[in-house]
Coordinates of C-alpha atoms in Angstrom, one line a residue:
M1 CA -22.9 -27.7 1.8
G2 CA -20.7 -24.5 1.7
K3 CA -21.2 -21.6 4.1
K4 CA -22.5 -18.1 3.4
V5 CA -20.4 -15.3 4.8
L6 CA -21.3 -11.6 5.2
V7 CA -18.2 -9.4 5.1
L8 CA -19.2 -6.1 6.5
G9 CA -16.7 -3.4 5.5
T10 CA -14.7 -3.4 2.3
G11 CA -11.7 -1.4 3.5
A12 CA -8.2 -2.8 3.6
Q13 CA -8.9 -5.7 6.0
G14 CA -12.4 -6.7 4.9
S15 CA -11.3 -6.8 1.2
A16 CA -8.3 -8.9 2.0
A17 CA -10.4 -11.4 3.8
A18 CA -13.1 -11.4 1.1
R19 CA -10.6 -12.3 -1.6
R20 CA -9.3 -15.2 0.4
L21 CA -12.8 -16.4 1.3
D22 CA -13.6 -16.3 -2.4
T23 CA -11.0 -19.1 -3.0
D24 CA -12.1 -21.3 -0.1
S25 CA -13.9 -24.4 -1.3
N26 CA -16.1 -24.5 1.9
V27 CA -17.5 -21.1 1.1
E28 CA -20.6 -21.1 -1.1
S29 CA -21.3 -17.4 -1.3
I30 CA -20.1 -14.1 0.1
I31 CA -22.1 -10.9 0.7
C32 CA -19.8 -7.9 0.6
A33 CA -21.5 -4.9 2.2
D34 CA -20.6 -1.3 3.0
Y35 CA -22.0 2.2 2.8
D36 CA -19.5 3.1 0.0
M37 CA -21.0 1.2 -2.9
D38 CA -18.1 2.2 -5.2
S39 CA -15.7 0.4 -2.9
V40 CA -18.0 -2.7 -2.7
R41 CA -18.5 -2.9 -6.5
E42 CA -14.7 -2.5 -7.1
L43 CA -14.1 -5.4 -4.8
V44 CA -16.9 -7.7 -6.0
A45 CA -15.8 -7.2 -9.6
D46 CA -12.6 -9.3 -8.8
L47 CA -14.5 -12.1 -7.0
N48 CA -16.4 -15.1 -8.2
K49 CA -18.8 -15.9 -5.3
A50 CA -19.6 -12.4 -4.1
E51 CA -22.5 -10.0 -4.4
A52 CA -22.5 -6.3 -3.6
V53 CA -24.9 -5.0 -1.0
W54 CA -25.4 -1.5 0.4
V55 CA -25.6 -1.3 4.2
D56 CA -26.0 1.5 6.7
A57 CA -24.2 0.2 9.8
F58 CA -25.8 2.9 12.0
S59 CA -29.1 0.9 11.5
I60 CA -29.4 -2.6 13.0
D61 CA -32.3 -3.3 10.6
S62 CA -30.1 -2.5 7.6
I63 CA -27.5 -4.9 8.8
I64 CA -30.1 -7.6 9.5
E65 CA -31.4 -7.2 6.0
A66 CA -27.9 -7.7 4.5
A67 CA -27.3 -10.7 6.8
Q68 CA -30.2 -12.8 5.8
G69 CA -29.1 -16.4 5.4
A70 CA -25.6 -15.8 6.6
D71 CA -23.8 -18.5 8.6
L72 CA -21.1 -16.1 9.7
I73 CA -20.8 -12.3 9.9
L74 CA -17.2 -11.0 9.6
N75 CA -17.3 -7.5 10.9
A76 CA -14.5 -5.4 9.4
L77 CA -16.1 -2.1 10.2
A78 CA -14.8 0.6 12.7
L79 CA -15.2 -0.1 16.4
P80 CA -18.3 2.1 17.0
F81 CA -20.4 -0.3 14.9
N82 CA -19.6 -3.5 16.9
A83 CA -22.6 -3.3 19.1
N84 CA -25.0 -2.9 16.2
V85 CA -23.4 -5.8 14.2
M86 CA -23.5 -8.1 17.3
E87 CA -27.2 -7.3 17.7
A88 CA -27.8 -8.1 14.0
A89 CA -25.9 -11.4 14.4
L90 CA -28.1 -12.4 17.3
A91 CA -31.2 -11.4 15.4
V92 CA -30.3 -13.6 12.3
K93 CA -28.8 -16.4 14.5
A94 CA -25.3 -16.2 12.8
D95 CA -21.9 -16.7 14.2
Y96 CA -20.0 -13.4 14.7
Q97 CA -16.4 -12.4 14.2
D98 CA -14.8 -9.0 14.3
Y99 CA -11.3 -7.6 13.8
N100 CA -11.0 -4.9 16.4
G101 CA -11.9 -6.3 19.8
T102 CA -14.3 -4.4 22.1
D103 CA -15.2 -0.7 21.9
R104 CA -15.8 1.6 24.8
L105 CA -19.6 1.2 24.6
D106 CA -21.5 4.3 25.6
K107 CA -24.8 2.5 26.5
E108 CA -26.2 0.2 29.2
W109 CA -23.3 0.9 31.5
D110 CA -25.5 0.2 34.6
A111 CA -26.1 -3.3 33.3
C112 CA -22.4 -3.7 32.8
E113 CA -21.8 -2.7 36.4
L114 CA -24.4 -5.0 37.8
A115 CA -23.0 -8.0 35.8
G116 CA -19.4 -7.0 36.4
E117 CA -16.9 -9.7 35.6
Y118 CA -14.0 -7.5 36.5
P119 CA -14.0 -4.8 39.2
I120 CA -13.5 -1.2 38.1
P121 CA -10.9 0.7 40.2
E122 CA -11.9 4.3 40.9
D123 CA -8.4 5.7 40.0
L124 CA -8.7 4.7 36.3
S125 CA -9.3 7.2 33.5
P126 CA -12.9 7.5 32.2
E127 CA -11.8 5.8 28.9
T128 CA -10.4 2.8 30.7
K129 CA -13.5 2.5 32.9
R130 CA -15.7 2.5 29.9
W131 CA -13.5 -0.1 28.3
I132 CA -13.8 -2.4 31.3
K133 CA -17.6 -1.9 31.4
S134 CA -17.7 -2.8 27.8
F135 CA -15.8 -6.1 28.4
N136 CA -18.1 -6.8 31.3
Y137 CA -21.1 -6.1 29.1
M138 CA -19.9 -8.4 26.3
Y139 CA -18.9 -11.3 28.5
K140 CA -21.8 -11.2 30.9
I141 CA -24.7 -9.8 28.8
L142 CA -24.0 -10.6 25.2
G143 CA -22.2 -13.9 25.8
P144 CA -25.2 -15.7 27.4
R145 CA -27.4 -14.4 24.5
F146 CA -25.1 -16.0 21.9
E147 CA -25.0 -19.1 24.0
A148 CA -28.8 -19.3 24.1
I149 CA -29.0 -19.5 20.3
G150 CA -26.0 -21.9 20.0
K151 CA -23.8 -19.4 18.2
L152 CA -20.2 -18.2 18.9
A153 CA -19.1 -14.6 18.9
L154 CA -15.3 -14.3 18.6
F155 CA -13.8 -10.8 18.9
G156 CA -10.4 -9.4 18.1
T157 CA -9.5 -11.5 15.1
G158 CA -6.9 -9.4 13.2
S159 CA -3.2 -9.5 13.8
A160 CA -3.3 -7.7 17.1
P161 CA -5.5 -8.4 18.8
G162 CA -5.9 -11.8 17.0
T163 CA -2.9 -13.8 15.9
I164 CA -0.7 -12.3 18.7
C165 CA -3.3 -13.5 21.2
V166 CA -3.3 -17.0 19.9
A167 CA 0.5 -17.0 20.0
T168 CA 0.5 -15.6 23.6
R169 CA -2.0 -18.3 24.7
E170 CA 0.2 -21.0 23.1
T171 CA 3.2 -20.0 25.2
M172 CA 1.3 -21.1 28.3
K173 CA 1.9 -24.7 27.2
Y174 CA 5.5 -24.4 28.3
L175 CA 4.9 -22.8 31.8
D176 CA 3.6 -24.1 35.1
S177 CA 3.0 -20.5 36.2
C178 CA 3.3 -17.1 34.5
D179 CA 4.4 -13.8 36.0
T180 CA 4.8 -11.3 33.1
I181 CA 3.7 -11.1 29.5
Y182 CA 5.1 -8.7 26.9
N183 CA 3.4 -8.3 23.5
I184 CA 6.0 -6.5 21.3
V185 CA 5.1 -5.1 17.9
W186 CA 7.2 -3.2 15.4
E187 CA 5.7 -1.8 12.2
G188 CA 8.9 -1.6 10.3
V189 CA 7.6 -0.9 6.7
S190 CA 8.8 2.6 5.9
P191 CA 8.1 4.0 2.4
K192 CA 9.8 7.1 1.0
R193 CA 6.5 9.0 1.0
F194 CA 4.5 10.1 4.0
Q195 CA 2.5 7.1 5.0
P196 CA 2.5 6.7 8.8
F197 CA -0.3 4.1 8.9
W198 CA -1.1 1.0 6.8
W199 CA -4.4 0.4 8.5
S200 CA -7.3 2.6 9.7
P201 CA -5.7 6.0 10.6
I202 CA -8.7 7.0 12.6
T203 CA -8.5 3.8 14.8
A204 CA -4.7 4.1 15.0
M205 CA -4.7 7.8 16.0
T206 CA -7.6 7.3 18.5
D207 CA -5.5 4.6 20.2
M208 CA -2.5 7.0 20.2
S209 CA -4.6 9.7 21.9
D210 CA -6.1 7.5 24.6
P211 CA -4.5 6.5 27.9
A212 CA -2.3 3.4 27.5
I213 CA -3.2 0.5 29.7
A214 CA -1.3 -2.4 31.3
F215 CA -2.1 -5.2 33.7
E216 CA 0.2 -4.7 36.6
R217 CA 0.4 -6.5 40.0
G218 CA -2.9 -8.2 39.2
K219 CA -4.8 -5.0 38.3
I220 CA -5.6 -3.1 35.2
V221 CA -3.9 0.3 35.3
D222 CA -3.5 3.4 33.2
T223 CA -0.1 4.2 31.9
E224 CA 1.1 7.3 30.0
P225 CA 1.1 6.9 26.2
F226 CA 4.5 6.6 24.6
S227 CA 6.1 6.0 28.1
R228 CA 8.1 3.2 29.7
P229 CA 10.5 2.5 26.8
I230 CA 12.1 -0.9 26.5
K231 CA 14.8 -1.8 24.0
R232 CA 15.0 -5.0 21.9
K233 CA 17.3 -6.2 19.2
Y234 CA 16.3 -9.7 18.1
E235 CA 18.7 -11.6 15.8
Y236 CA 16.8 -10.6 12.6
M237 CA 17.0 -6.9 13.4
D238 CA 19.6 -4.6 12.0
E239 CA 19.3 -2.1 14.9
V240 CA 18.0 -1.7 18.4
I241 CA 14.4 -0.7 18.4
I242 CA 12.7 1.3 21.3
F243 CA 9.2 0.1 22.1
R244 CA 6.8 2.2 24.2
E245 CA 3.4 2.0 25.9
H246 CA 0.4 2.0 23.7
C247 CA -3.4 1.7 24.2
H248 CA -4.3 -1.8 23.0
D249 CA -6.7 -4.6 24.0
E250 CA -4.3 -7.4 24.9
P251 CA -3.2 -6.4 28.5
M252 CA -6.9 -6.0 29.5
Q253 CA -7.9 -9.3 27.9
Y254 CA -5.0 -11.2 29.6
G255 CA -5.9 -9.5 32.8
F256 CA -9.5 -10.7 32.5
N257 CA -8.4 -14.2 31.7
S258 CA -5.3 -14.4 33.9
E259 CA -6.4 -17.2 36.2
K260 CA -8.2 -19.4 33.6
Y261 CA -6.0 -19.0 30.5
F262 CA -2.7 -17.4 31.6
K263 CA -1.4 -19.4 34.5
G264 CA -2.0 -16.7 37.1
C265 CA -0.2 -14.0 35.2
Q266 CA 0.3 -10.8 37.2
N267 CA 1.7 -8.3 34.6
A268 CA 0.9 -7.8 30.9
Y269 CA 2.1 -5.0 28.6
F270 CA 1.7 -4.0 25.0
K271 CA 4.8 -2.3 23.5
Y272 CA 4.7 -0.7 20.1
A273 CA 7.1 0.9 17.7
G274 CA 7.2 2.1 14.1
D275 CA 6.4 5.1 11.8
G276 CA 2.9 5.6 13.3
M277 CA 4.3 5.9 16.8
N278 CA 7.1 8.2 15.7
F279 CA 4.6 10.4 13.9
A280 CA 2.1 10.5 16.8
A281 CA 4.4 10.9 19.8
P282 CA 5.4 14.6 19.3
L283 CA 1.8 15.5 18.4
F284 CA 0.6 13.9 21.7
E285 CA 3.3 15.9 23.6
A286 CA 2.2 19.1 21.9
G287 CA -1.5 18.5 22.8
L288 CA -2.5 18.1 19.2
L289 CA -4.2 14.8 19.7
S290 CA -6.8 16.4 22.0
H291 CA -10.5 15.7 21.2
E292 CA -11.6 18.9 23.1
E293 CA -12.8 21.8 21.0
E294 CA -10.6 25.0 21.4
E295 CA -10.5 28.4 19.9
Y296 CA -7.7 29.5 17.6
N297 CA -7.6 32.9 15.9
G298 CA -11.3 33.3 16.4
M299 CA -12.1 29.9 15.0
K300 CA -13.2 26.8 16.9
I301 CA -11.3 23.6 16.1
V302 CA -10.7 20.1 17.5
P303 CA -7.0 19.5 17.3
F304 CA -7.4 15.7 16.7
D305 CA -9.8 16.3 13.8
F306 CA -7.6 18.9 12.2
I307 CA -4.6 16.5 12.4
M308 CA -6.6 13.7 11.0
S309 CA -7.6 15.8 8.0
H310 CA -3.9 15.7 6.9
V311 CA -3.3 12.0 7.4
P312 CA -3.5 9.9 4.3
P313 CA -5.7 6.8 4.2
A314 CA -4.3 3.3 4.3
P315 CA -3.3 2.1 0.8
R316 CA -5.5 -0.8 -0.2
F317 CA -5.6 -1.0 -4.0
R318 CA -3.1 -2.8 -6.1
E319 CA -2.1 0.2 -8.1
E320 CA -1.4 2.5 -5.2
I321 CA 0.6 -0.2 -3.3
K322 CA 2.7 -0.9 -6.4
E323 CA 3.3 2.8 -6.8
I324 CA 4.7 3.1 -3.2
I325 CA 6.9 0.0 -3.8
D326 CA 8.2 1.4 -7.1
E327 CA 9.1 4.7 -5.4
G328 CA 11.4 2.7 -3.1
L329 CA 11.3 1.6 0.6
I330 CA 13.5 2.8 3.5
S331 CA 12.8 -0.4 5.3
D332 CA 10.6 -3.5 4.8
S333 CA 10.8 -5.2 8.2
G334 CA 9.0 -5.6 11.5
C335 CA 8.4 -8.0 14.4
M336 CA 5.6 -9.5 16.5
V337 CA 7.1 -11.1 19.6
I338 CA 5.6 -12.6 22.7
E339 CA 7.8 -12.8 25.8
S340 CA 6.2 -14.8 28.6
Y341 CA 8.1 -15.0 31.9
G342 CA 7.3 -17.7 34.4
K343 CA 8.3 -20.9 36.0
K344 CA 8.6 -24.5 34.8
D345 CA 9.6 -27.3 37.1
G346 CA 10.7 -24.7 39.7
K347 CA 13.0 -22.9 37.2
D348 CA 12.7 -19.4 35.9
I349 CA 11.8 -19.6 32.2
L350 CA 11.3 -17.2 29.3
V351 CA 9.1 -18.4 26.5
E352 CA 9.6 -16.3 23.3
S353 CA 7.2 -16.7 20.4
H354 CA 8.2 -14.9 17.2
V355 CA 5.4 -14.6 14.6
G356 CA 6.7 -14.2 11.1
A357 CA 4.8 -12.9 8.0
P358 CA 5.6 -11.6 4.5
G359 CA 6.9 -8.0 4.3
L360 CA 5.4 -5.4 1.9
V361 CA 7.2 -6.6 -1.2
E362 CA 6.5 -10.3 -0.6
S363 CA 2.8 -9.6 0.3
F364 CA 2.4 -7.7 -2.9
E365 CA 4.0 -10.5 -4.9
R366 CA 1.8 -13.1 -3.2
A367 CA -1.5 -11.3 -3.2
G368 CA -1.3 -7.8 -4.6
I369 CA -1.8 -6.3 -1.1
S370 CA 0.2 -4.5 1.6
A371 CA 2.0 -6.3 4.5
E372 CA -0.6 -5.0 7.0
M373 CA -3.5 -6.1 4.8
Y374 CA -1.8 -9.5 4.4
L375 CA -1.2 -10.2 8.1
T376 CA -4.3 -8.6 9.5
G377 CA -6.6 -9.5 6.6
Q378 CA -5.3 -13.1 6.4
S379 CA -5.5 -13.5 10.1
G380 CA -9.2 -12.5 9.9
Y381 CA -9.6 -15.1 7.2
L382 CA -7.9 -17.8 9.2
F383 CA -10.4 -17.4 12.1
S384 CA -13.2 -17.4 9.5
K385 CA -11.7 -20.6 8.1
M386 CA -12.0 -22.1 11.6
F387 CA -15.7 -21.2 11.6
I388 CA -16.2 -22.5 8.1
N389 CA -14.4 -25.8 8.8
D390 CA -16.4 -26.3 12.0
D391 CA -13.3 -26.1 14.2
F392 CA -15.4 -24.4 16.8
A393 CA -18.2 -27.0 16.6
G394 CA -20.1 -27.3 19.9
K395 CA -18.7 -24.0 21.2
S396 CA -21.1 -21.1 21.9
G397 CA -21.2 -17.8 23.8
L398 CA -18.6 -15.0 23.4
I399 CA -14.8 -15.2 23.7
S400 CA -11.7 -13.3 22.7
T401 CA -8.9 -14.9 20.7
D402 CA -6.7 -15.4 23.7
M403 CA -9.3 -17.9 25.0
L404 CA -8.8 -20.6 22.4
S405 CA -7.9 -24.2 23.5
Y406 CA -4.4 -25.4 22.8
E407 CA -5.8 -27.7 20.1
E408 CA -7.5 -24.6 18.5
C409 CA -4.2 -22.7 18.7
D410 CA -2.5 -25.6 16.8
R411 CA -5.2 -25.6 14.2
F412 CA -4.9 -21.9 13.7
F413 CA -1.2 -22.0 13.1
E414 CA -1.6 -25.1 10.9
Y415 CA -3.8 -23.0 8.6
A416 CA -1.5 -20.0 9.0
E417 CA 1.6 -21.7 7.7
E418 CA -0.1 -22.4 4.4
L419 CA -0.2 -18.6 3.9
G420 CA 3.4 -18.0 5.1
I421 CA 2.4 -16.8 8.6
T422 CA 4.7 -18.7 11.0
R423 CA 5.8 -18.7 14.6
E424 CA 9.0 -19.9 16.2
I425 CA 9.0 -20.7 19.9
K426 CA 12.2 -20.4 21.9
I427 CA 12.4 -21.6 25.5
K428 CA 15.2 -20.0 27.6
E429 CA 16.2 -20.8 31.2
L430 CA 16.9 -17.5 33.1

């Protein structure tokens, strides 16, 4: 019998996953739910197995009502709703999956401290401390609750975190020990119009405004946003690209899981480049990404909110994406690369994993969506497919996508190749 899936959030990523789920023979029905019913109805009109449901994600009861009978809840909402959706999944006894990873939860911090999986250094920023507490809370409090009902919660199932984490985990196959991991991402799709972000601008800009993080010398540390540049030019690049520090989940996840899943890794970094970084960097330097209210000409404003009011939303409908392509592109490229440095048989080794995916034009030709929707939305679907096909059978509790077994990594990329998402592994002796 096919599975019933609740897709919460019908923005760019949720809609891409819902369309793919609609074609999956192991899916019996889909519930598409959001607060914006116009968006839900527009999506459902194109699907065969879906129904449209209104949901208020601020209310756990509202989510529970929408989730009745669901085998899997795919959470494609913004980060602040994660806690509510997880509680709803526990209540209806459904497997849980989200795109974004963990939020900096603002509740039950004392419980997080008491159950601490990872110590919290005093010299970290308040934002990073909250983030560690949230990880502790999820692993140590929510994890056992999912395990008690025999269900699995899998978080961070987009492209990054998500596919990049699976690819990073896979590189460990080729090392006896690991010293340093770089996750390197270039968003190289540049249209002629002003379009700095192809995914949630509010999430992107919040990441841009927060302290960046790294895992360094065996400890989670704060780093300055947009700092510590590194240069790379892989063979498929036309020019040298400068990648900089960025606030992202991966270094923290690898730090948490260093001993068990990453061969004792001591350093992990997330390096980012692209139009979004180029747009946000001078704003950050000018103090315009501040979330603190200030007075200007007798008016009180929050600089971050004012900037956000001028940032266009991510394109998600076929007509607007086609319009952008028809206007012409400056570039249609990008990269997602994992560099894992360590030792094998006593020798210094670099394991590179290059993840490939369709660019904007090819993504539109394949599915009528953007490249970001394709890679992130399809990545979400691929993890859903693993749930639907019972590839996680017998597994319960709460894990991140860097905690898959090697066999599960193989299965993920087996499914991914069917959608044109590939990876090439290169092993180099240093």
